[in-house]
Amino acid sequence: MKNLVIIGIPRAGKTTLAKSVAQKIESAGHPVSVISADALVGGLTQIRKKNFFYTAIYRPLKHVFPAMSRAYKAGLIRDLHNVATRFLSEQSDVSTVVYEDAYLTPTMAAKMFDRKKFKIIAIGYPNADVDKKIADIRKFDGKTPANRRNDEDLRVFVNSMIDSSRRLEHDAKKHKMPFIDTSHDYHGQIKKFTNNVLKIL
């Protein structure tokens, strides 16, 4: 069985899909590991916080100088993917791996993962209704960064994510990766993929 890499846009359903797929794989009798890029980023961030140079100098300055902030984020994502590539490759020898990552593009994922061992899929909402997406975030997201935004900022965020979803869909097709569109029938699309995941993998 191949492993599954889920890349996609924030609030598109990556985590929901990962959990649903893992339950399906486990119910079929296969050991499965679910891994989140956000969890790995959290671990890397905790390590950096213990570094004196980072806490005393770099962290205060990166909030003042945008270039430093961008460089910090780029370095963090680079470290994340170095860790993820090694960890997922070794973990896949022990169990089926389901990995979800909002920081990967299709091009990056195609370079990182052996397509013979990993099935890469993308998920987004390129055709979403902005007002409905905002209402769903307000209703279901709890205390996420998206939900903490005011109405105007959240509208800008959702429009940006719709545009990003369209680019993601285009790039996924270019790399021959399946794309799940959760613009409409969010749960139905996730259920449809989950029901077929054993055949896909």
GROMACS .gro file of C-alpha atoms in nm:
model
  201
    1MET     CA    1   0.000   0.000   0.000
    2LYS     CA    2   0.126   0.348  -0.084
    3ASN     CA    3   0.137   0.630   0.169
    4LEU     CA    4  -0.075   0.942   0.135
    5VAL     CA    5   0.045   1.302   0.127
    6ILE     CA    6  -0.233   1.563   0.150
    7ILE     CA    7  -0.134   1.914   0.047
    8GLY     CA    8  -0.373   2.204   0.039
    9ILE     CA    9  -0.516   2.534   0.141
   10PRO     CA   10  -0.597   2.629   0.503
   11ARG     CA   11  -0.959   2.548   0.593
   12ALA     CA   12  -0.996   2.316   0.291
   13GLY     CA   13  -1.033   1.996   0.495
   14LYS     CA   14  -0.682   1.847   0.513
   15THR     CA   15  -0.706   1.741   0.876
   16THR     CA   16  -1.063   1.613   0.840
   17LEU     CA   17  -0.961   1.411   0.536
   18ALA     CA   18  -0.647   1.276   0.706
   19LYS     CA   19  -0.845   1.151   1.006
   20SER     CA   20  -1.119   1.003   0.788
   21VAL     CA   21  -0.873   0.822   0.563
   22ALA     CA   22  -0.673   0.692   0.860
   23GLN     CA   23  -0.988   0.540   1.014
   24LYS     CA   24  -1.067   0.370   0.683
   25ILE     CA   25  -0.717   0.226   0.650
   26GLU     CA   26  -0.712   0.113   1.013
   27SER     CA   27  -1.054  -0.053   0.983
   28ALA     CA   28  -0.915  -0.255   0.691
   29GLY     CA   29  -0.650  -0.396   0.925
   30HIS     CA   30  -0.351  -0.186   0.823
   31PRO     CA   31  -0.135   0.001   1.077
   32VAL     CA   32  -0.144   0.373   1.004
   33SER     CA   33   0.032   0.687   1.127
   34VAL     CA   34  -0.119   1.035   1.090
   35ILE     CA   35   0.134   1.318   1.086
   36SER     CA   36   0.068   1.692   1.062
   37ALA     CA   37   0.314   1.949   0.933
   38ASP     CA   38   0.177   2.198   1.186
   39ALA     CA   39   0.274   1.963   1.470
   40LEU     CA   40   0.627   1.932   1.333
   41VAL     CA   41   0.650   2.310   1.292
   42GLY     CA   42   0.544   2.346   1.655
   43GLY     CA   43   0.824   2.113   1.763
   44LEU     CA   44   1.084   2.297   1.556
   45THR     CA   45   0.964   2.629   1.695
   46GLN     CA   46   1.003   2.502   2.053
   47ILE     CA   47   1.361   2.399   1.975
   48ARG     CA   48   1.440   2.744   1.833
   49LYS     CA   49   1.291   2.916   2.138
   50LYS     CA   50   1.557   2.746   2.354
   51ASN     CA   51   1.836   2.900   2.145
   52PHE     CA   52   1.977   3.213   2.315
   53PHE     CA   53   2.066   3.387   1.987
   54TYR     CA   54   1.714   3.335   1.858
   55THR     CA   55   1.529   3.453   2.173
   56ALA     CA   56   1.758   3.746   2.257
   57ILE     CA   57   1.835   3.886   1.913
   58TYR     CA   58   1.667   3.724   1.617
   59ARG     CA   59   1.310   3.691   1.744
   60PRO     CA   60   1.269   4.059   1.848
   61LEU     CA   61   1.427   4.186   1.526
   62LYS     CA   62   1.226   3.968   1.289
   63HIS     CA   63   0.909   4.148   1.401
   64VAL     CA   64   1.066   4.481   1.307
   65PHE     CA   65   1.229   4.389   0.976
   66PRO     CA   66   0.996   4.213   0.726
   67ALA     CA   67   1.289   4.062   0.532
   68MET     CA   68   1.409   3.886   0.848
   69SER     CA   69   1.059   3.757   0.915
   70ARG     CA   70   1.034   3.615   0.562
   71ALA     CA   71   1.379   3.460   0.591
   72TYR     CA   72   1.286   3.305   0.926
   73LYS     CA   73   0.967   3.152   0.786
   74ALA     CA   74   1.148   3.022   0.478
   75GLY     CA   75   1.413   2.863   0.700
   76LEU     CA   76   1.152   2.708   0.926
   77ILE     CA   77   0.965   2.555   0.630
   78ARG     CA   78   1.292   2.430   0.482
   79ASP     CA   79   1.381   2.261   0.814
   80LEU     CA   80   1.028   2.119   0.835
   81HIS     CA   81   1.055   1.953   0.496
   82ASN     CA   82   1.404   1.819   0.563
   83VAL     CA   83   1.272   1.654   0.880
   84ALA     CA   84   0.950   1.538   0.713
   85THR     CA   85   1.123   1.377   0.415
   86ARG     CA   86   1.351   1.167   0.634
   87PHE     CA   87   1.091   1.088   0.900
   88LEU     CA   88   0.812   0.991   0.661
   89SER     CA   89   1.042   0.773   0.451
   90GLU     CA   90   1.148   0.575   0.759
   91GLN     CA   91   0.801   0.566   0.915
   92SER     CA   92   0.654   0.428   0.591
   93ASP     CA   93   0.857   0.110   0.649
   94VAL     CA   94   0.661   0.055   0.972
   95SER     CA   95   0.309   0.167   0.884
   96THR     CA   96   0.103   0.339   0.619
   97VAL     CA   97   0.165   0.712   0.659
   98VAL     CA   98  -0.098   0.984   0.612
   99TYR     CA   99   0.075   1.323   0.608
  100GLU     CA  100  -0.098   1.660   0.574
  101ASP     CA  101   0.090   1.979   0.492
  102ALA     CA  102  -0.028   2.333   0.410
  103TYR     CA  103   0.324   2.451   0.325
  104LEU     CA  104   0.388   2.230   0.021
  105THR     CA  105   0.322   2.310  -0.342
  106PRO     CA  106   0.269   2.031  -0.597
  107THR     CA  107   0.613   2.104  -0.744
  108MET     CA  108   0.780   2.080  -0.403
  109ALA     CA  109   0.590   1.761  -0.315
  110ALA     CA  110   0.684   1.599  -0.647
  111LYS     CA  111   1.051   1.662  -0.569
  112MET     CA  112   1.030   1.551  -0.206
  113PHE     CA  113   0.841   1.224  -0.235
  114ASP     CA  114   0.897   0.905  -0.433
  115ARG     CA  115   0.573   0.867  -0.629
  116LYS     CA  116   0.615   0.488  -0.617
  117LYS     CA  117   0.578   0.502  -0.238
  118PHE     CA  118   0.365   0.814  -0.184
  119LYS     CA  119   0.035   0.913  -0.342
  120ILE     CA  120   0.011   1.292  -0.341
  121ILE     CA  121  -0.327   1.465  -0.352
  122ALA     CA  122  -0.427   1.831  -0.326
  123ILE     CA  123  -0.735   1.982  -0.166
  124GLY     CA  124  -0.880   2.331  -0.193
  125TYR     CA  125  -1.190   2.539  -0.262
  126PRO     CA  126  -1.142   2.722  -0.595
  127ASN     CA  127  -1.515   2.769  -0.652
  128ALA     CA  128  -1.627   2.855  -0.299
  129ASP     CA  129  -1.886   3.120  -0.220
  130VAL     CA  130  -1.701   3.378  -0.010
  131ASP     CA  131  -1.989   3.455   0.227
  132LYS     CA  132  -2.062   3.088   0.290
  133LYS     CA  133  -1.696   3.012   0.354
  134ILE     CA  134  -1.677   3.296   0.603
  135ALA     CA  135  -1.991   3.169   0.777
  136ASP     CA  136  -1.845   2.816   0.797
  137ILE     CA  137  -1.521   2.947   0.948
  138ARG     CA  138  -1.714   3.149   1.206
  139LYS     CA  139  -1.930   2.847   1.292
  140PHE     CA  140  -1.683   2.557   1.294
  141ASP     CA  141  -1.327   2.687   1.339
  142GLY     CA  142  -1.316   2.773   1.707
  143LYS     CA  143  -1.011   2.979   1.810
  144THR     CA  144  -0.809   2.937   1.492
  145PRO     CA  145  -0.599   3.225   1.351
  146ALA     CA  146  -0.851   3.260   1.066
  147ASN     CA  147  -1.147   3.292   1.302
  148ARG     CA  148  -0.969   3.552   1.514
  149ARG     CA  149  -0.962   3.792   1.218
  150ASN     CA  150  -1.218   4.072   1.196
  151ASP     CA  151  -1.480   4.048   0.921
  152GLU     CA  152  -1.292   4.263   0.671
  153ASP     CA  153  -0.962   4.080   0.717
  154LEU     CA  154  -1.135   3.743   0.703
  155ARG     CA  155  -1.297   3.834   0.371
  156VAL     CA  156  -0.956   3.930   0.229
  157PHE     CA  157  -0.813   3.603   0.364
  158VAL     CA  158  -1.088   3.388   0.210
  159ASN     CA  159  -1.057   3.558  -0.128
  160SER     CA  160  -0.682   3.502  -0.115
  161MET     CA  161  -0.731   3.134  -0.033
  162ILE     CA  162  -0.975   3.091  -0.322
  163ASP     CA  163  -0.713   3.237  -0.557
  164SER     CA  164  -0.451   3.008  -0.403
  165SER     CA  165  -0.688   2.712  -0.449
  166ARG     CA  166  -0.713   2.789  -0.821
  167ARG     CA  167  -0.336   2.796  -0.857
  168LEU     CA  168  -0.309   2.476  -0.654
  169GLU     CA  169  -0.565   2.301  -0.875
  170HIS     CA  170  -0.379   2.410  -1.188
  171ASP     CA  171  -0.041   2.296  -1.054
  172ALA     CA  172  -0.181   1.966  -0.924
  173LYS     CA  173  -0.318   1.884  -1.268
  174LYS     CA  174   0.017   1.975  -1.424
  175HIS     CA  175   0.185   1.719  -1.198
  176LYS     CA  176  -0.095   1.463  -1.250
  177MET     CA  177  -0.205   1.478  -0.886
  178PRO     CA  178  -0.572   1.431  -0.791
  179PHE     CA  179  -0.747   1.746  -0.670
  180ILE     CA  180  -1.036   1.741  -0.423
  181ASP     CA  181  -1.263   2.044  -0.453
  182THR     CA  182  -1.441   2.114  -0.124
  183SER     CA  183  -1.598   2.439  -0.249
  184HIS     CA  184  -1.939   2.271  -0.228
  185ASP     CA  185  -2.045   1.953  -0.047
  186TYR     CA  186  -1.740   1.960   0.183
  187HIS     CA  187  -1.825   1.642   0.372
  188GLY     CA  188  -1.949   1.463   0.061
  189GLN     CA  189  -1.621   1.514  -0.124
  190ILE     CA  190  -1.418   1.395   0.173
  191LYS     CA  191  -1.642   1.090   0.217
  192LYS     CA  192  -1.617   1.007  -0.155
  193PHE     CA  193  -1.237   1.007  -0.145
  194THR     CA  194  -1.229   0.814   0.182
  195ASN     CA  195  -1.455   0.540   0.046
  196ASN     CA  196  -1.212   0.486  -0.243
  197VAL     CA  197  -0.883   0.534  -0.061
  198LEU     CA  198  -0.795   0.165  -0.035
  199LYS     CA  199  -0.819   0.131  -0.413
  200ILE     CA  200  -0.626   0.454  -0.465
  201LEU     CA  201  -0.341   0.345  -0.239
   0.00000   0.00000   0.00000
